[in-house]
Short mmCIF file of C-alpha atoms in Angstrom, two decimals:
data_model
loop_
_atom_site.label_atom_id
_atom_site.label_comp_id
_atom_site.label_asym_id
_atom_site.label_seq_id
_atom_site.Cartn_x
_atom_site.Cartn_y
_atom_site.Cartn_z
CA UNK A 208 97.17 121.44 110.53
CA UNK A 209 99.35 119.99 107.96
CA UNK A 210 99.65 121.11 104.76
CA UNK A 211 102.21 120.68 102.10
CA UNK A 212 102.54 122.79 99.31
CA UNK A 213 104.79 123.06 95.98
CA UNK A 214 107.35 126.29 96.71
CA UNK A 215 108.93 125.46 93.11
CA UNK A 216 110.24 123.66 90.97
CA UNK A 217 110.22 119.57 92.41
CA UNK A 218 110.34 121.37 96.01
CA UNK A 219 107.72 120.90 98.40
CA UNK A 220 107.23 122.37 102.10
CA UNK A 221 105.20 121.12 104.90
CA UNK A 222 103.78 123.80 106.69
CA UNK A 223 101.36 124.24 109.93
CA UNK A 224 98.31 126.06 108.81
CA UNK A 225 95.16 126.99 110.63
CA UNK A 226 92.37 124.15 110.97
CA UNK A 227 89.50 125.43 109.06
CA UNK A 228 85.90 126.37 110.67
CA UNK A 229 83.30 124.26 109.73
CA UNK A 230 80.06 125.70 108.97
CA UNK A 231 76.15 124.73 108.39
CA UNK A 232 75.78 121.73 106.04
CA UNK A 233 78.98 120.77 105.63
CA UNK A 234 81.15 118.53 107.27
CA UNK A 235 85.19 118.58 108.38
CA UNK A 236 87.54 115.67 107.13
CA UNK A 237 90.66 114.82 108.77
CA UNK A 238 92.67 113.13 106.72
CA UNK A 239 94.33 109.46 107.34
CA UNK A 240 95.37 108.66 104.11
CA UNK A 241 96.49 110.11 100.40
CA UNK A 242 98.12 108.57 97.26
CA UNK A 243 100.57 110.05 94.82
CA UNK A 244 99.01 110.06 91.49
CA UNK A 245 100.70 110.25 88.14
CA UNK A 246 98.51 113.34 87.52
CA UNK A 247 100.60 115.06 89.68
CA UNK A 248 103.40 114.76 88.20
CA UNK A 249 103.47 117.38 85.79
CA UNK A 250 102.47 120.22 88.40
CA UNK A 251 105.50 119.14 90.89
CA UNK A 252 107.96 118.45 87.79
CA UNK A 253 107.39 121.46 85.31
CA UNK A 254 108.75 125.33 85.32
CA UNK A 255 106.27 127.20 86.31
CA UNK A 256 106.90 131.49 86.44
CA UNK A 257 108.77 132.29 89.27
CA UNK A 258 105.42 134.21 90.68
CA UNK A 259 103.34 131.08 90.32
CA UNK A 260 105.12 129.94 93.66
CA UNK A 261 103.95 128.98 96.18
CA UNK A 262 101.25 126.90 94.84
CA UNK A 263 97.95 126.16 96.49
CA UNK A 264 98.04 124.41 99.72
CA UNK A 265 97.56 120.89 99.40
CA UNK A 266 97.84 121.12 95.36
CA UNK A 267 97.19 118.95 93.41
CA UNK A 268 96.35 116.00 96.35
CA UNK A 269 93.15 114.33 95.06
CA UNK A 270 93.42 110.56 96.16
CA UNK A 271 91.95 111.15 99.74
CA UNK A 272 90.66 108.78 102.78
CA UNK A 273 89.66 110.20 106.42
CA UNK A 274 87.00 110.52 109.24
CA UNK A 275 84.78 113.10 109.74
CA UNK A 276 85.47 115.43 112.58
CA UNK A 277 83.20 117.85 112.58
CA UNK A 278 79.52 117.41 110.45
CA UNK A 279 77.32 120.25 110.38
CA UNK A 280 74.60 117.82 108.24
CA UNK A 281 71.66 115.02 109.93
CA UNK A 282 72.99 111.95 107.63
CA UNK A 283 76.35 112.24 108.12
CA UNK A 284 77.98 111.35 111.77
CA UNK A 285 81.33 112.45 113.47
CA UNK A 286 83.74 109.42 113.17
CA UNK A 287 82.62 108.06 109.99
CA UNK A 288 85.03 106.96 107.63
CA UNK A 289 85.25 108.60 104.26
CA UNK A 290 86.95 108.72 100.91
CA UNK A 291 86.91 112.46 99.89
CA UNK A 292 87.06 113.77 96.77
CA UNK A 293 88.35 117.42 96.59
CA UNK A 294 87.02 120.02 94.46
CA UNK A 295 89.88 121.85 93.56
CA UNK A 296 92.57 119.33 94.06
CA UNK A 297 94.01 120.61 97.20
CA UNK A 298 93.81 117.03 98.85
CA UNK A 299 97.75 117.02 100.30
CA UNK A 300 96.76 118.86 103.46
CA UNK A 301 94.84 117.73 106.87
CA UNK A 302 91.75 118.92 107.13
CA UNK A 303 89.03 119.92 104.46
CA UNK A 304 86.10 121.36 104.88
CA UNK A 305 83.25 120.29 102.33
CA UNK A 306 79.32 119.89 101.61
CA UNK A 307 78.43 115.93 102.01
CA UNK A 308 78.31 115.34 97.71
CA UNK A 309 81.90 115.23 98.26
CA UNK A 310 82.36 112.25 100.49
CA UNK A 311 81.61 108.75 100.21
CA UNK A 312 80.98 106.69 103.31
CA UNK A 313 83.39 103.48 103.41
CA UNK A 314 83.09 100.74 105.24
CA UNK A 315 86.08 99.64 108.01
CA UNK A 316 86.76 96.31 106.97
CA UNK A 317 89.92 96.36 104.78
CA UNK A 318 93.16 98.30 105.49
CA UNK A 319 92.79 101.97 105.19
CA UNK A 320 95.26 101.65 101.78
CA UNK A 321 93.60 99.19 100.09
CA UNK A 322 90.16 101.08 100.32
CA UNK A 323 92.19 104.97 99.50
CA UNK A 324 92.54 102.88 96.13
CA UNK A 325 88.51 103.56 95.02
CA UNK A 326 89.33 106.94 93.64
CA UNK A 327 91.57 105.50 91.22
CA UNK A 328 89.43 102.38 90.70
CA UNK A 329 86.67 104.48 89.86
CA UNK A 330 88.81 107.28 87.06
CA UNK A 331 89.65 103.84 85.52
CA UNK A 332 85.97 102.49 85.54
CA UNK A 333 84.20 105.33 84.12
CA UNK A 334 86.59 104.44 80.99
CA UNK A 335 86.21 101.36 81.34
CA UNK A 336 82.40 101.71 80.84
CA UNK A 337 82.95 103.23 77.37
CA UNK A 338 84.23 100.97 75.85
CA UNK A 339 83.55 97.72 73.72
CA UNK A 340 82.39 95.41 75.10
CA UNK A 341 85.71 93.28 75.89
CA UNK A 342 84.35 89.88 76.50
CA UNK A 343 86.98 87.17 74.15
CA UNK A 344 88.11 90.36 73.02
CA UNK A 345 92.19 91.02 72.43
CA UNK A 346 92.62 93.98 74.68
CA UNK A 347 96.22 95.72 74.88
CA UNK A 348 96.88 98.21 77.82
CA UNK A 349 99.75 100.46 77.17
CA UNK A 350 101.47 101.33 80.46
CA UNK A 351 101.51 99.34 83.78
CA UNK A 352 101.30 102.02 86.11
CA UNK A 353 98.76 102.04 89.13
CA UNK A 354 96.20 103.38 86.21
CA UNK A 355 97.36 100.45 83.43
CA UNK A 356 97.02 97.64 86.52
CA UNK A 357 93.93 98.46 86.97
CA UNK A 358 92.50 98.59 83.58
CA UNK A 359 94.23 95.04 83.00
CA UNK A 360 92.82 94.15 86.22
CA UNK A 361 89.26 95.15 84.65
CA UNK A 362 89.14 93.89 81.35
CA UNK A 363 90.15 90.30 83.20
CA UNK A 364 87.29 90.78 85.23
CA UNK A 365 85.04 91.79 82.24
CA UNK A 366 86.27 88.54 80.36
CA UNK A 367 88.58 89.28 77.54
CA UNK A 368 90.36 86.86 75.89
CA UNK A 369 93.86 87.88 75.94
CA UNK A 370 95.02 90.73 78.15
CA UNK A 371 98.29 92.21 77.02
CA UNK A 372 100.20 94.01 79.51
CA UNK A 373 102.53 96.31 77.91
CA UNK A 374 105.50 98.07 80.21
CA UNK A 375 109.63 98.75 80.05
CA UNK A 376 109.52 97.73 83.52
CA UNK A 377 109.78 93.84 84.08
CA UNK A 378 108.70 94.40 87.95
CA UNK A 379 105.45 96.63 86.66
CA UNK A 380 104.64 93.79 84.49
CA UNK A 381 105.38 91.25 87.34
CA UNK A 382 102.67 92.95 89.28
CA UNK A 383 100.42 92.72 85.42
CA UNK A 384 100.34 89.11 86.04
CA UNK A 385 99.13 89.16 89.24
CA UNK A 386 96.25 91.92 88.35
CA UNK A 387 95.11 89.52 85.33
CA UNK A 388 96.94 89.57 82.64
CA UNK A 389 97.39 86.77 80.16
CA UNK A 390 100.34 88.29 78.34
CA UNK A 391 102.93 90.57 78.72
CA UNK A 392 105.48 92.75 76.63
CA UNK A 393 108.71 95.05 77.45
CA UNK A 394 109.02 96.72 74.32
CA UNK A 395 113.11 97.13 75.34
CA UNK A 396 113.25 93.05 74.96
CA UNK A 397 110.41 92.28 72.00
CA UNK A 398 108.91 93.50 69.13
CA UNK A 399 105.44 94.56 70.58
CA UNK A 400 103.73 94.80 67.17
CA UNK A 401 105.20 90.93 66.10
CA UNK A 402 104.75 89.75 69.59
CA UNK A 403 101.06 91.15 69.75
CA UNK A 404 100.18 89.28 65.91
CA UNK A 405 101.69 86.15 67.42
CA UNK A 406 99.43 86.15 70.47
CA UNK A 407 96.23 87.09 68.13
CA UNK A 408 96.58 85.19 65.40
CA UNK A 409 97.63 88.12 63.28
CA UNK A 410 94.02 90.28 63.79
CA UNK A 411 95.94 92.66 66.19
CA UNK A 412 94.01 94.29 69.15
CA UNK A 413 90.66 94.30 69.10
CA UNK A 414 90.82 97.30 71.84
CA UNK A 415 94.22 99.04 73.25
CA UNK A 416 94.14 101.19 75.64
CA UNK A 417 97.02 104.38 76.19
CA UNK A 418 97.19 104.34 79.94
CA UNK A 419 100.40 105.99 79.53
CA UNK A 420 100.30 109.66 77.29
CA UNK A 421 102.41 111.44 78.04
CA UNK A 422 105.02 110.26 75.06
CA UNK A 423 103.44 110.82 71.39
CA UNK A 424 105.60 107.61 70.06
CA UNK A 425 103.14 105.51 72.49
CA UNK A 426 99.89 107.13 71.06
CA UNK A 427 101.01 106.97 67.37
CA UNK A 428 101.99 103.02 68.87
CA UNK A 429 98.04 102.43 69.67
CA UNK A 430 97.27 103.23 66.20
CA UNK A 431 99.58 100.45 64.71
CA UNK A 432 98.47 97.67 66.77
CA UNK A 433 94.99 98.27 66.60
CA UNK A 434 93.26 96.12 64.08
CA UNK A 435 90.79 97.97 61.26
CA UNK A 436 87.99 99.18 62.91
CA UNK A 437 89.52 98.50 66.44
CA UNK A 438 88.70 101.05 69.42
CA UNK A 439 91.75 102.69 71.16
CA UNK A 440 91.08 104.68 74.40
CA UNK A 441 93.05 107.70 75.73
CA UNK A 442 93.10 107.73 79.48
CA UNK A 443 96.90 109.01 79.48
CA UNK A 444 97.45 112.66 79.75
CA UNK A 445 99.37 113.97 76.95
CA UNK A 446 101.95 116.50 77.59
CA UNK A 447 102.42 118.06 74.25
CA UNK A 448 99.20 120.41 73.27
CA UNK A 449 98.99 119.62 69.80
CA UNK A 450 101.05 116.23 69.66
CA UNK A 451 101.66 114.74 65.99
CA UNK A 452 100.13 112.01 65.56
CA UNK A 453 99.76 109.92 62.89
CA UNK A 454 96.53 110.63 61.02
CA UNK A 455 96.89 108.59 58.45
CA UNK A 456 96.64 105.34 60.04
CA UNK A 457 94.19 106.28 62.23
CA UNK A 458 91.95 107.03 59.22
CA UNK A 459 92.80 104.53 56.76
CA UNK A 460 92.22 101.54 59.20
CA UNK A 461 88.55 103.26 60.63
CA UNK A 462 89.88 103.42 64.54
CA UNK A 463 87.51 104.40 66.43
CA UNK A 464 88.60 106.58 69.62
CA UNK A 465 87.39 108.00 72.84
CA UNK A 466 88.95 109.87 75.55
CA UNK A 467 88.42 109.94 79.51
CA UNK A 468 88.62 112.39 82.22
CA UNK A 469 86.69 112.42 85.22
CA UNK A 470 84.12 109.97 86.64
CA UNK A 471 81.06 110.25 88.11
CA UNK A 472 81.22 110.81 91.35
CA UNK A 473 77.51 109.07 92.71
CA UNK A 474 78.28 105.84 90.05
CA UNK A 475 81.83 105.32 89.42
CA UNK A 476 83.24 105.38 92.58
CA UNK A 477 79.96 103.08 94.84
CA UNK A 478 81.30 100.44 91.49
CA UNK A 479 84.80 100.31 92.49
CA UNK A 480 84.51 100.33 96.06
CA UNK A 481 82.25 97.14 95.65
CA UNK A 482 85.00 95.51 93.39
CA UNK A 483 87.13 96.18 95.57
CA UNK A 484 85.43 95.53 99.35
CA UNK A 485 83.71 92.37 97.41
CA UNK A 486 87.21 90.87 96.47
CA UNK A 487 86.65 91.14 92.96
CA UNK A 488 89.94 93.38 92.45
CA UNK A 489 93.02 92.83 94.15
CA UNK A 490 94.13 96.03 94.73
CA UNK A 491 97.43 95.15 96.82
CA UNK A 492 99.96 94.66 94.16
CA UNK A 493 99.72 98.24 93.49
CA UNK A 494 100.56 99.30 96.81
CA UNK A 495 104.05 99.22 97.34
CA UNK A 496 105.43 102.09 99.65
CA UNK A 497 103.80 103.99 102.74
CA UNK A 498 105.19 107.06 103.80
CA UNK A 499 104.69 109.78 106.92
CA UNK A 500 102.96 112.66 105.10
CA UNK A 501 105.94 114.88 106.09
CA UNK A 502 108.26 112.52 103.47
CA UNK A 503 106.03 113.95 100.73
CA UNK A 504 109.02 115.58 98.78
CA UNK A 505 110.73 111.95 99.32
CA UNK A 506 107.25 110.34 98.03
CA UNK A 507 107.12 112.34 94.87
CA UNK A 508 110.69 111.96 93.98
CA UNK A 509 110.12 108.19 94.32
CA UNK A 510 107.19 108.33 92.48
CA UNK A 511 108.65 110.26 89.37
CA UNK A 512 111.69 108.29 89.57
CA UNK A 513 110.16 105.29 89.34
CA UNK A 514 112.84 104.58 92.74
CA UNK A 515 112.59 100.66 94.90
CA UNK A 516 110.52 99.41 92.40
CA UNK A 517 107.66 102.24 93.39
CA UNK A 518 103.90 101.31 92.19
CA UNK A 519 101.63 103.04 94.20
CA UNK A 520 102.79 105.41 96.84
CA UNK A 521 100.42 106.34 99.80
CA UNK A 522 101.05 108.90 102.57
CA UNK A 523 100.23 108.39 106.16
CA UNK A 524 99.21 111.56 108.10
#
């Protein structure tokens, strides 16, 4: 089987490895489809010790869509199609063998990429959950990613009043307008703290949401255009370990904060596939680059590089 793996530094390999047994009550996926995630960013970017390499196969692949080829359970049959959800983040290979908790059957009536998006969908739901209750709230989301679409995509859906898009890249924002928003903001072209009073009537954001991170000028940002007693929640992963922020205005206008991770698996995810097999979330301006799985290292460079206006990239296997 396939498998890619990270050798060092920004370097992958794609190497043929054996196809794994599959034993009692579990079941064999062969993979069709997996998406780059910002996640993985860090792990293919960063210097790791020089006896760190080779990483895991298939690390840190989590985004994954296939059809079981082998079941060893009753309720699960060979040739149905499956998101799966790996364990230990080894998703960028061909074939995984898992017990059933860690598929999700999926229905075969939208393209293969626009259904690989529920894993995504559902990370960004399970924050969504926590929060206020946007409805004709003023909602900022920081970052336009694949993770910031779909949270504007989401408080649209969940009826806020104003959803402000916030992104450097005009076409990331072009594709905020089509997910939902109401507003956007490149803070490289307009005050985003002036820009954001304007739209509210000077109350700033009732909620803002950092689906960004990984710069500590963006969190500290969350705090100023929050209004007192607003919520802001951290879905970004921050690269620094003990990042300064600014505590002070945090605490003197009574923010309110959570932070989300990981969703759950047997709620979050049925939620986003409906959304998204009911039409109630476009998923396709995400998507805007399909590659063979071999042209992983050309994937990830795209992806990091933000390279031909890259969103979303999936690989084909």
């Amino acid at each position: 089987m396939r498998a890619a793996r990270i050798v060092a530094p920004r370097k992958f390999s794609v190497d043929d490895d054996p196809i794994p047994d599959c034993p009692d009550a579990h079941v064999r996926v062969k993979l069709l489809k997996a998406a780059i995630c910002g996640s993985d960013f860090p792990y293919f970017a960063n210097d790791y010790p020089k006896e760190s390499y080779p990483l895991p196969p298939g690390y840190p692949g989590h985004e994954c869509l296939g059809v079981v080829e082998a079941s060893r359970v009753k309720n699960i049959k060979e040739g149905t199609l499956v998101m799966y959800y790996p364990p230990f983040l080894d998703g960028y290979k061909e074939y995984h063998v898992t017990p059933p908790s860690r598929v999700q059957e999926i229905p075969n009536t939208l393209p293969l990429n626009e259904l690989l998006m529920t894993q995504l969908l559902g990370a960004v739901s399970h924050c969504a959950f926590r929060l206020d209750k946007p409805y004709n709230k003023h909602v900022v989301v920081m970052g336009q990613g694949p993770v910031g679409l779909f949270f504007t995509a989401l408080m649209k859906n969940f009826g806020a009043r104003s959803v402000i898009a916030v992104d450097i890249l005009d076409y990331r924002l072009g594709a905020s307008k089509r997910m939902g928003a109401t507003h956007t903001i490149n803070p490289e072209k307009e005050d985003v703290i002036e820009t954001i009073k304007t739209i509210t009537g000077g109350t700033l954001a009732d909620i803002v949401i950092d689906a960004y991170g990984q710069n500590v000028a963006v969190i500290n940002k969350c705090f100023e255009i929050a209004k007192h007693n607003g919520q802001v929640a951290f879905f970004g992963i921050c690269l620094e370990e003990s990042p300064r922020l600014h505590f002070n205005t945090f605490f003197r206008k009574e923010l309110r904060m959570i932070a989300s991770v990981g969703p759950d698996l047997t709620m979050d995810y049925p939620y986003a596939l409906d959304m998204i097999v009911k039409g109630a979330i476009d998923v396709t301006p995400l998507l805007t680059h399909d590659l063979p799985f071999e042209d992983i290292q050309k994937g990830f460079e795209m992806a990091i590089n933000r390279a031909d206006n890259a969103i979303k990239i999936v690989l084909s296997f």
